[in-house]
mmCIF file of C-alpha atoms in Angstrom:
data_model
loop_
_atom_site.group_PDB
_atom_site.id
_atom_site.type_symbol
_atom_site.label_atom_id
_atom_site.label_comp_id
_atom_site.label_asym_id
_atom_site.label_seq_id
_atom_site.Cartn_x
_atom_site.Cartn_y
_atom_site.Cartn_z
ATOM 1 C CA LYS A 24 -20.921 -63.322 -10.160
ATOM 2 C CA GLN A 25 -20.650 -61.519 -13.497
ATOM 3 C CA ASP A 26 -24.450 -61.396 -13.783
ATOM 4 C CA GLU A 27 -24.631 -59.984 -10.276
ATOM 5 C CA ARG A 28 -22.121 -57.268 -11.149
ATOM 6 C CA ASP A 29 -24.050 -56.431 -14.316
ATOM 7 C CA SER A 30 -27.300 -56.110 -12.415
ATOM 8 C CA GLN A 31 -25.661 -53.876 -9.840
ATOM 9 C CA TYR A 32 -24.218 -51.752 -12.623
ATOM 10 C CA GLU A 33 -27.602 -51.470 -14.324
ATOM 11 C CA ALA A 34 -29.242 -50.579 -11.037
ATOM 12 C CA LEU A 35 -26.656 -47.862 -10.503
ATOM 13 C CA LEU A 36 -27.187 -46.470 -14.003
ATOM 14 C CA ASN A 37 -30.951 -46.358 -13.500
ATOM 15 C CA SER A 38 -30.783 -44.884 -10.000
ATOM 16 C CA ASN A 39 -32.551 -41.616 -9.286
ATOM 17 C CA PHE A 40 -29.174 -39.995 -8.631
ATOM 18 C CA LYS A 41 -27.769 -40.914 -12.046
ATOM 19 C CA GLN A 42 -30.999 -40.030 -13.792
ATOM 20 C CA GLN A 43 -31.264 -36.758 -11.891
ATOM 21 C CA LYS A 44 -34.650 -37.638 -10.442
ATOM 22 C CA LEU A 45 -33.878 -36.995 -6.785
ATOM 23 C CA SER A 46 -36.584 -35.196 -4.917
ATOM 24 C CA ALA A 47 -35.835 -31.520 -4.354
ATOM 25 C CA TRP A 48 -37.276 -28.651 -2.408
ATOM 26 C CA ARG A 49 -37.690 -25.485 -4.416
ATOM 27 C CA PRO A 50 -38.907 -22.685 -2.178
ATOM 28 C CA VAL A 51 -40.814 -19.880 -3.871
ATOM 29 C CA PRO A 52 -40.026 -16.631 -2.051
ATOM 30 C CA THR A 53 -42.872 -14.300 -1.243
ATOM 31 C CA ILE A 54 -42.926 -10.746 0.089
ATOM 32 C CA ALA A 55 -43.781 -12.031 3.559
ATOM 33 C CA SER A 56 -41.101 -14.737 3.682
ATOM 34 C CA THR A 57 -38.450 -12.398 2.262
ATOM 35 C CA THR A 58 -39.295 -9.670 4.771
ATOM 36 C CA ILE A 59 -39.196 -12.130 7.682
ATOM 37 C CA THR A 60 -35.846 -13.509 6.465
ATOM 38 C CA PHE A 61 -34.296 -10.032 6.294
ATOM 39 C CA VAL A 62 -35.644 -9.218 9.775
ATOM 40 C CA ILE A 63 -34.238 -12.425 11.293
ATOM 41 C CA PHE A 64 -30.828 -11.953 9.704
ATOM 42 C CA GLY A 65 -30.784 -8.248 10.575
ATOM 43 C CA ILE A 66 -31.514 -8.869 14.259
ATOM 44 C CA ALA A 67 -29.013 -11.747 14.398
ATOM 45 C CA PHE A 68 -26.199 -9.685 12.816
ATOM 46 C CA ILE A 69 -26.857 -6.718 15.104
ATOM 47 C CA ILE A 70 -26.788 -8.943 18.205
ATOM 48 C CA ILE A 71 -23.530 -10.561 17.093
ATOM 49 C CA GLY A 72 -22.029 -7.140 16.325
ATOM 50 C CA VAL A 73 -22.961 -5.735 19.723
ATOM 51 C CA VAL A 74 -21.494 -8.794 21.496
ATOM 52 C CA VAL A 75 -18.252 -8.547 19.486
ATOM 53 C CA LEU A 76 -17.985 -4.810 20.260
ATOM 54 C CA ILE A 77 -18.547 -5.394 23.983
ATOM 55 C CA PHE A 78 -15.810 -8.020 24.095
ATOM 56 C CA SER A 79 -13.519 -5.860 21.952
ATOM 57 C CA ASN A 80 -13.946 -2.866 24.264
ATOM 58 C CA LYS A 81 -12.882 -5.025 27.214
ATOM 59 C CA ILE A 82 -9.464 -5.487 25.613
ATOM 60 C CA LYS A 83 -6.774 -3.334 27.235
ATOM 61 C CA GLU A 84 -3.754 -2.162 25.267
ATOM 62 C CA SER A 85 -0.585 -0.199 25.764
ATOM 63 C CA SER A 86 1.521 0.768 22.747
ATOM 64 C CA ILE A 87 4.448 3.010 21.943
ATOM 65 C CA LYS A 88 5.949 4.193 18.643
ATOM 66 C CA TYR A 89 9.691 3.693 18.835
ATOM 67 C CA ASP A 90 11.179 3.980 15.337
ATOM 68 C CA GLN A 91 12.083 7.661 15.854
ATOM 69 C CA GLN A 92 13.176 7.256 19.470
ATOM 70 C CA CYS A 93 15.835 4.635 18.755
ATOM 71 C CA GLU A 94 18.758 4.943 16.380
ATOM 72 C CA LEU A 95 19.015 2.207 13.781
ATOM 73 C CA ASN A 96 21.370 -0.706 14.580
ATOM 74 C CA SER A 97 21.566 0.235 18.242
ATOM 75 C CA GLU A 98 20.077 -0.723 21.582
ATOM 76 C CA CYS A 99 17.897 1.769 23.391
ATOM 77 C CA THR A 100 15.665 1.941 26.459
ATOM 78 C CA ILE A 101 12.233 3.569 26.560
ATOM 79 C CA ASP A 102 9.825 4.193 29.420
ATOM 80 C CA LEU A 103 6.625 2.227 28.809
ATOM 81 C CA VAL A 104 3.699 3.574 30.837
ATOM 82 C CA ILE A 105 0.877 1.125 31.629
ATOM 83 C CA THR A 106 -2.198 2.924 32.956
ATOM 84 C CA GLU A 107 -4.439 -0.118 33.537
ATOM 85 C CA ARG A 108 -3.869 -3.564 34.978
ATOM 86 C CA LEU A 109 -3.187 -6.065 32.187
ATOM 87 C CA GLU A 110 -4.274 -9.592 33.071
ATOM 88 C CA GLU A 111 -2.418 -12.604 31.768
ATOM 89 C CA PRO A 112 -1.805 -13.721 29.150
ATOM 90 C CA VAL A 113 -0.470 -10.396 27.880
ATOM 91 C CA MET A 114 0.337 -10.617 24.179
ATOM 92 C CA ILE A 115 3.329 -8.767 22.737
ATOM 93 C CA TYR A 116 2.990 -7.548 19.155
ATOM 94 C CA TYR A 117 5.128 -5.493 16.830
ATOM 95 C CA GLN A 118 3.184 -3.251 14.494
ATOM 96 C CA LEU A 119 4.363 -2.023 11.108
ATOM 97 C CA ASN A 120 2.594 0.722 9.177
ATOM 98 C CA ASN A 121 2.791 1.346 5.422
ATOM 99 C CA PHE A 122 4.389 -2.043 4.672
ATOM 100 C CA TYR A 123 2.625 -3.732 1.747
ATOM 101 C CA GLN A 124 3.155 -7.444 2.325
ATOM 102 C CA ASN A 125 0.229 -8.203 0.014
ATOM 103 C CA HIS A 126 2.081 -7.286 -3.195
ATOM 104 C CA ARG A 127 1.753 -10.214 -5.612
ATOM 105 C CA ARG A 128 5.453 -10.518 -6.383
ATOM 106 C CA TYR A 129 6.327 -10.309 -2.690
ATOM 107 C CA VAL A 130 3.795 -12.984 -1.656
ATOM 108 C CA LYS A 131 4.990 -15.440 -4.327
ATOM 109 C CA SER A 132 8.713 -14.946 -3.624
ATOM 110 C CA LYS A 133 9.497 -18.065 -1.566
ATOM 111 C CA SER A 134 10.180 -21.767 -2.030
ATOM 112 C CA ASN A 135 7.910 -24.025 -0.004
ATOM 113 C CA SER A 136 10.074 -27.035 -0.845
ATOM 114 C CA GLN A 137 13.180 -25.324 0.486
ATOM 115 C CA LEU A 138 11.373 -24.207 3.649
ATOM 116 C CA SER A 139 10.281 -27.802 4.299
ATOM 117 C CA GLY A 140 13.929 -28.923 4.371
ATOM 118 C CA ASP A 141 14.767 -29.841 0.773
ATOM 119 C CA ASP A 142 18.358 -29.032 -0.195
ATOM 120 C CA LEU A 143 17.885 -27.207 -3.512
ATOM 121 C CA SER A 144 20.301 -25.561 -5.923
ATOM 122 C CA ALA A 145 20.123 -21.949 -7.086
ATOM 123 C CA ASP A 146 18.621 -23.096 -10.395
ATOM 124 C CA ASP A 147 15.897 -24.991 -8.527
ATOM 125 C CA ILE A 148 14.756 -21.951 -6.544
ATOM 126 C CA GLU A 149 15.305 -19.150 -9.069
ATOM 127 C CA SER A 150 11.797 -19.281 -10.553
ATOM 128 C CA ASP A 151 10.131 -19.290 -7.118
ATOM 129 C CA CYS A 152 12.367 -16.827 -5.288
ATOM 130 C CA ASP A 153 13.513 -14.352 -7.924
ATOM 131 C CA PRO A 154 14.960 -11.749 -7.330
ATOM 132 C CA VAL A 155 16.455 -13.192 -4.091
ATOM 133 C CA TYR A 156 17.849 -16.640 -4.859
ATOM 134 C CA LEU A 157 21.631 -16.251 -4.352
ATOM 135 C CA ASN A 158 23.512 -15.421 -1.177
ATOM 136 C CA GLU A 159 24.831 -12.276 -2.828
ATOM 137 C CA HIS A 160 21.261 -10.984 -2.965
ATOM 138 C CA LEU A 161 20.965 -11.065 0.833
ATOM 139 C CA ASP A 162 21.879 -8.359 3.346
ATOM 140 C CA THR A 163 24.259 -10.711 5.176
ATOM 141 C CA ASP A 164 27.173 -12.909 4.146
ATOM 142 C CA VAL A 165 27.364 -15.046 7.293
ATOM 143 C CA SER A 166 25.483 -18.260 8.108
ATOM 144 C CA ILE A 167 23.829 -18.981 11.462
ATOM 145 C CA ASP A 168 26.945 -20.795 12.732
ATOM 146 C CA GLY A 169 29.271 -17.970 11.644
ATOM 147 C CA THR A 170 30.506 -19.541 8.409
ATOM 148 C CA LYS A 171 31.005 -17.195 5.466
ATOM 149 C CA LEU A 172 28.421 -17.848 2.769
ATOM 150 C CA ASP A 173 29.331 -18.524 -0.866
ATOM 151 C CA PRO A 174 28.047 -15.455 -2.795
ATOM 152 C CA LYS A 175 27.007 -17.666 -5.734
ATOM 153 C CA GLY A 176 25.416 -20.321 -3.528
ATOM 154 C CA PRO A 177 21.638 -20.697 -3.125
ATOM 155 C CA ALA A 178 20.104 -18.359 -0.561
ATOM 156 C CA ASN A 179 18.510 -20.381 2.216
ATOM 157 C CA PRO A 180 15.876 -19.246 2.922
ATOM 158 C CA CYS A 181 15.348 -17.457 -0.362
ATOM 159 C CA GLY A 182 12.798 -14.905 -1.518
ATOM 160 C CA LEU A 183 11.650 -11.387 -0.707
ATOM 161 C CA ILE A 184 9.571 -12.359 2.327
ATOM 162 C CA ALA A 185 12.502 -14.051 4.045
ATOM 163 C CA LYS A 186 14.954 -11.278 3.124
ATOM 164 C CA SER A 187 12.705 -8.641 4.721
ATOM 165 C CA LEU A 188 12.466 -10.595 8.004
ATOM 166 C CA PHE A 189 11.638 -8.401 11.001
ATOM 167 C CA ASN A 190 14.578 -8.687 13.420
ATOM 168 C CA ASP A 191 14.024 -6.210 16.272
ATOM 169 C CA THR A 192 14.106 -7.767 19.747
ATOM 170 C CA PHE A 193 12.498 -6.658 23.009
ATOM 171 C CA SER A 194 12.861 -7.117 26.749
ATOM 172 C CA ILE A 195 10.929 -5.559 29.654
ATOM 173 C CA THR A 196 12.025 -4.821 33.204
ATOM 174 C CA ASN A 197 10.189 -3.409 36.203
ATOM 175 C CA ASP A 198 12.247 -1.984 39.094
ATOM 176 C CA GLY A 199 15.262 -3.868 37.793
ATOM 177 C CA LYS A 200 13.409 -7.191 37.605
ATOM 178 C CA ARG A 201 13.250 -8.734 34.157
ATOM 179 C CA ILE A 202 9.794 -9.872 33.113
ATOM 180 C CA PRO A 203 9.921 -13.286 31.384
ATOM 181 C CA ILE A 204 8.632 -13.323 27.806
ATOM 182 C CA ASN A 205 7.555 -16.634 26.273
ATOM 183 C CA GLU A 206 8.535 -16.657 22.595
ATOM 184 C CA LYS A 207 7.298 -20.211 21.962
ATOM 185 C CA GLY A 208 3.866 -21.166 20.698
ATOM 186 C CA ILE A 209 3.429 -17.947 18.711
ATOM 187 C CA ALA A 210 3.290 -19.626 15.274
ATOM 188 C CA TRP A 211 0.548 -21.834 13.871
ATOM 189 C CA GLN A 212 0.955 -25.412 15.088
ATOM 190 C CA SER A 213 0.490 -26.696 11.530
ATOM 191 C CA ASP A 214 3.450 -24.556 10.416
ATOM 192 C CA ILE A 215 5.613 -25.904 13.232
ATOM 193 C CA ASP A 216 4.709 -29.539 12.586
ATOM 194 C CA MET A 217 4.501 -29.716 8.798
ATOM 195 C CA LYS A 218 5.707 -26.655 6.921
ATOM 196 C CA TYR A 219 9.201 -25.804 8.200
ATOM 197 C CA ASP A 220 12.261 -27.991 8.645
ATOM 198 C CA LEU A 221 16.041 -27.811 8.348
ATOM 199 C CA PRO A 222 18.174 -29.464 5.655
ATOM 200 C CA ASP A 223 19.523 -32.867 6.628
ATOM 201 C CA LYS A 224 23.208 -31.882 6.309
ATOM 202 C CA ASP A 225 25.213 -28.811 7.325
ATOM 203 C CA ALA A 226 22.168 -26.673 8.076
ATOM 204 C CA GLY A 227 24.236 -24.274 10.168
ATOM 205 C CA LYS A 228 26.562 -23.560 7.242
ATOM 206 C CA LYS A 229 23.818 -23.155 4.603
ATOM 207 C CA LEU A 230 21.168 -21.088 6.370
ATOM 208 C CA TRP A 231 21.547 -17.364 7.012
ATOM 209 C CA THR A 232 18.634 -17.507 9.507
ATOM 210 C CA ASN A 233 16.938 -20.343 11.353
ATOM 211 C CA THR A 234 13.805 -21.317 9.414
ATOM 212 C CA THR A 235 12.447 -23.307 12.378
ATOM 213 C CA ASP A 236 12.415 -20.212 14.584
ATOM 214 C CA GLU A 237 8.815 -19.274 15.330
ATOM 215 C CA HIS A 238 9.467 -15.558 14.752
ATOM 216 C CA PHE A 239 10.451 -16.486 11.197
ATOM 217 C CA MET A 240 7.296 -18.595 10.750
ATOM 218 C CA VAL A 241 5.079 -15.739 11.940
ATOM 219 C CA TRP A 242 6.739 -13.313 9.521
ATOM 220 C CA MET A 243 6.341 -15.715 6.583
ATOM 221 C CA ARG A 244 2.542 -15.385 6.747
ATOM 222 C CA PRO A 245 1.980 -12.131 4.790
ATOM 223 C CA ALA A 246 -0.524 -9.602 6.101
ATOM 224 C CA GLY A 247 -3.423 -8.506 3.913
ATOM 225 C CA LEU A 248 -3.276 -4.801 4.825
ATOM 226 C CA PRO A 249 -0.395 -2.279 4.879
ATOM 227 C CA ASP A 250 -0.821 -1.601 8.630
ATOM 228 C CA PHE A 251 -0.536 -4.851 10.563
ATOM 229 C CA ARG A 252 0.518 -6.490 13.801
ATOM 230 C CA LYS A 253 2.350 -9.749 14.288
ATOM 231 C CA LEU A 254 2.709 -11.729 17.491
ATOM 232 C CA TRP A 255 6.182 -11.599 19.026
ATOM 233 C CA GLY A 256 5.642 -13.253 22.404
ATOM 234 C CA ARG A 257 3.449 -13.462 25.485
ATOM 235 C CA ILE A 258 3.793 -12.627 29.170
ATOM 236 C CA ASN A 259 2.205 -15.202 31.468
ATOM 237 C CA GLU A 260 1.722 -12.917 34.449
ATOM 238 C CA ASP A 261 -0.350 -9.855 35.270
ATOM 239 C CA LEU A 262 1.172 -6.429 34.668
ATOM 240 C CA GLU A 263 0.233 -3.810 37.237
ATOM 241 C CA PRO A 264 -0.096 -0.112 36.331
ATOM 242 C CA GLY A 265 3.213 1.733 36.381
ATOM 243 C CA THR A 266 6.271 2.687 34.379
ATOM 244 C CA TYR A 267 8.241 -0.176 32.855
ATOM 245 C CA THR A 268 11.580 -0.117 31.081
ATOM 246 C CA LEU A 269 11.451 -1.389 27.514
ATOM 247 C CA LYS A 270 14.801 -2.371 26.000
ATOM 248 C CA ILE A 271 14.849 -2.587 22.194
ATOM 249 C CA LYS A 272 17.498 -3.788 19.772
ATOM 250 C CA ASN A 273 16.505 -1.614 16.834
ATOM 251 C CA ASN A 274 17.716 -3.471 13.740
ATOM 252 C CA TYR A 275 14.842 -3.139 11.298
ATOM 253 C CA PRO A 276 14.856 -0.117 8.942
ATOM 254 C CA VAL A 277 11.514 1.463 8.019
ATOM 255 C CA ASN A 278 12.704 4.676 6.333
ATOM 256 C CA LYS A 279 12.920 2.969 2.932
ATOM 257 C CA PHE A 280 9.142 2.570 2.764
ATOM 258 C CA GLU A 281 8.266 5.570 4.983
ATOM 259 C CA GLY A 282 6.958 3.189 7.633
ATOM 260 C CA GLU A 283 6.415 3.258 11.365
ATOM 261 C CA LYS A 284 7.142 0.749 14.137
ATOM 262 C CA PHE A 285 5.170 0.195 17.315
ATOM 263 C CA PHE A 286 5.582 -2.013 20.363
ATOM 264 C CA VAL A 287 2.186 -3.216 21.609
ATOM 265 C CA LEU A 288 1.003 -4.958 24.779
ATOM 266 C CA SER A 289 -2.545 -6.311 24.668
ATOM 267 C CA THR A 290 -4.840 -8.594 26.611
ATOM 268 C CA VAL A 291 -7.044 -11.127 24.801
ATOM 269 C CA ASN A 292 -10.402 -12.804 25.297
ATOM 270 C CA ALA A 293 -12.641 -15.368 23.584
ATOM 271 C CA PHE A 294 -12.799 -13.228 20.429
ATOM 272 C CA GLY A 295 -9.037 -12.658 20.268
ATOM 273 C CA GLY A 296 -7.503 -9.176 20.313
ATOM 274 C CA LYS A 297 -9.076 -5.761 19.903
ATOM 275 C CA ASN A 298 -11.128 -5.591 16.697
ATOM 276 C CA SER A 299 -13.830 -2.925 16.637
ATOM 277 C CA PHE A 300 -14.092 -3.129 12.844
ATOM 278 C CA LEU A 301 -15.591 -6.641 12.963
ATOM 279 C CA GLY A 302 -18.342 -5.621 15.384
ATOM 280 C CA ILE A 303 -19.170 -2.458 13.440
ATOM 281 C CA SER A 304 -19.313 -4.485 10.208
ATOM 282 C CA TYR A 305 -21.830 -6.912 11.704
ATOM 283 C CA ILE A 306 -24.002 -4.030 12.950
ATOM 284 C CA CYS A 307 -23.881 -2.300 9.537
ATOM 285 C CA VAL A 308 -24.868 -5.498 7.699
ATOM 286 C CA GLY A 309 -27.670 -6.061 10.213
ATOM 287 C CA GLY A 310 -28.894 -2.507 9.690
ATOM 288 C CA ILE A 311 -28.906 -2.973 5.910
ATOM 289 C CA CYS A 312 -30.958 -6.166 6.323
ATOM 290 C CA LEU A 313 -33.562 -4.335 8.445
ATOM 291 C CA ILE A 314 -33.721 -1.483 5.930
ATOM 292 C CA MET A 315 -34.310 -4.010 3.143
ATOM 293 C CA ALA A 316 -37.062 -5.620 5.224
ATOM 294 C CA LEU A 317 -38.766 -2.223 5.653
ATOM 295 C CA LEU A 318 -38.482 -1.486 1.930
ATOM 296 C CA PHE A 319 -40.090 -4.810 1.060
ATOM 297 C CA PHE A 320 -42.845 -4.258 3.657
ATOM 298 C CA PHE A 321 -43.760 -0.721 2.545
ATOM 299 C CA GLY A 322 -43.447 -1.710 -1.113
ATOM 300 C CA TYR A 323 -45.890 -4.537 -0.534
ATOM 301 C CA LYS A 324 -48.317 -2.226 1.321
ATOM 302 C CA SER A 325 -48.225 0.446 -1.382
ATOM 303 C CA HIS A 326 -48.693 -2.177 -4.096
ATOM 304 C CA SER A 327 -51.709 -3.629 -2.251
ATOM 305 C CA LYS A 328 -53.392 -0.216 -2.026
ATOM 306 C CA THR A 329 -52.971 0.545 -5.721
ATOM 307 C CA SER A 330 -54.291 -2.857 -6.725
#
């Protein structure tokens, strides 16, 4: 058996893979092949861009800016005018402008272990969540079950992302009839199943907000740009054109960062929500590829004439 193992080992050492003798294909680009490649990619990108734009233009939206129409920490009602029929599912988004969630310190300010249900001390979370790691650093002193929080106790959840949690709420009525809004299934399923959990003991007395709430999970995924939308809910029925009553509990301040708040209704399709930028980007890249193909072609022709 030992001899067999040795022979297998020797065979492995002398294999083409170990000796780097595997056969390989090394294409040598020519003017013709390069031009054809640019043409193929250019046409493909333009086709994809046109398709994406067509689908994007089919998306119907209705939005309203409400941060100046509602007083802070109050409940207000606004007329929401829908000019086109919105087919189900109708997605509800809140939009924030001029909020930089992509700041490095902001993005890093959270404890993944704490969010997954580990009961950690203030010392355990300080390095991850600084400068928001104690309850005294929060904007509230009450837990989710109404218990007063220990100011020197560990903030749960901790960090800048959690502290800045968006907390406006919305409801819609039409002729006095409340339209049901589904607030479940708005977060990533992987986040729901694996990333967020409650502490095993006394969660209601330790947490200042419910970390298994899907609104919290959506907020905890930072946006890459300062103007962004986040999913708040969905309406599983068609909305006919007309004037609807939007009731807002306006709790979230935006004056500190000179921001704006919008309420958005939008339909979706196979490509998601409205995104003209993606289609335009594909068309631009396709156009650049075709221009490169023309440059190679005319360069080759001019070089042939001179030679």
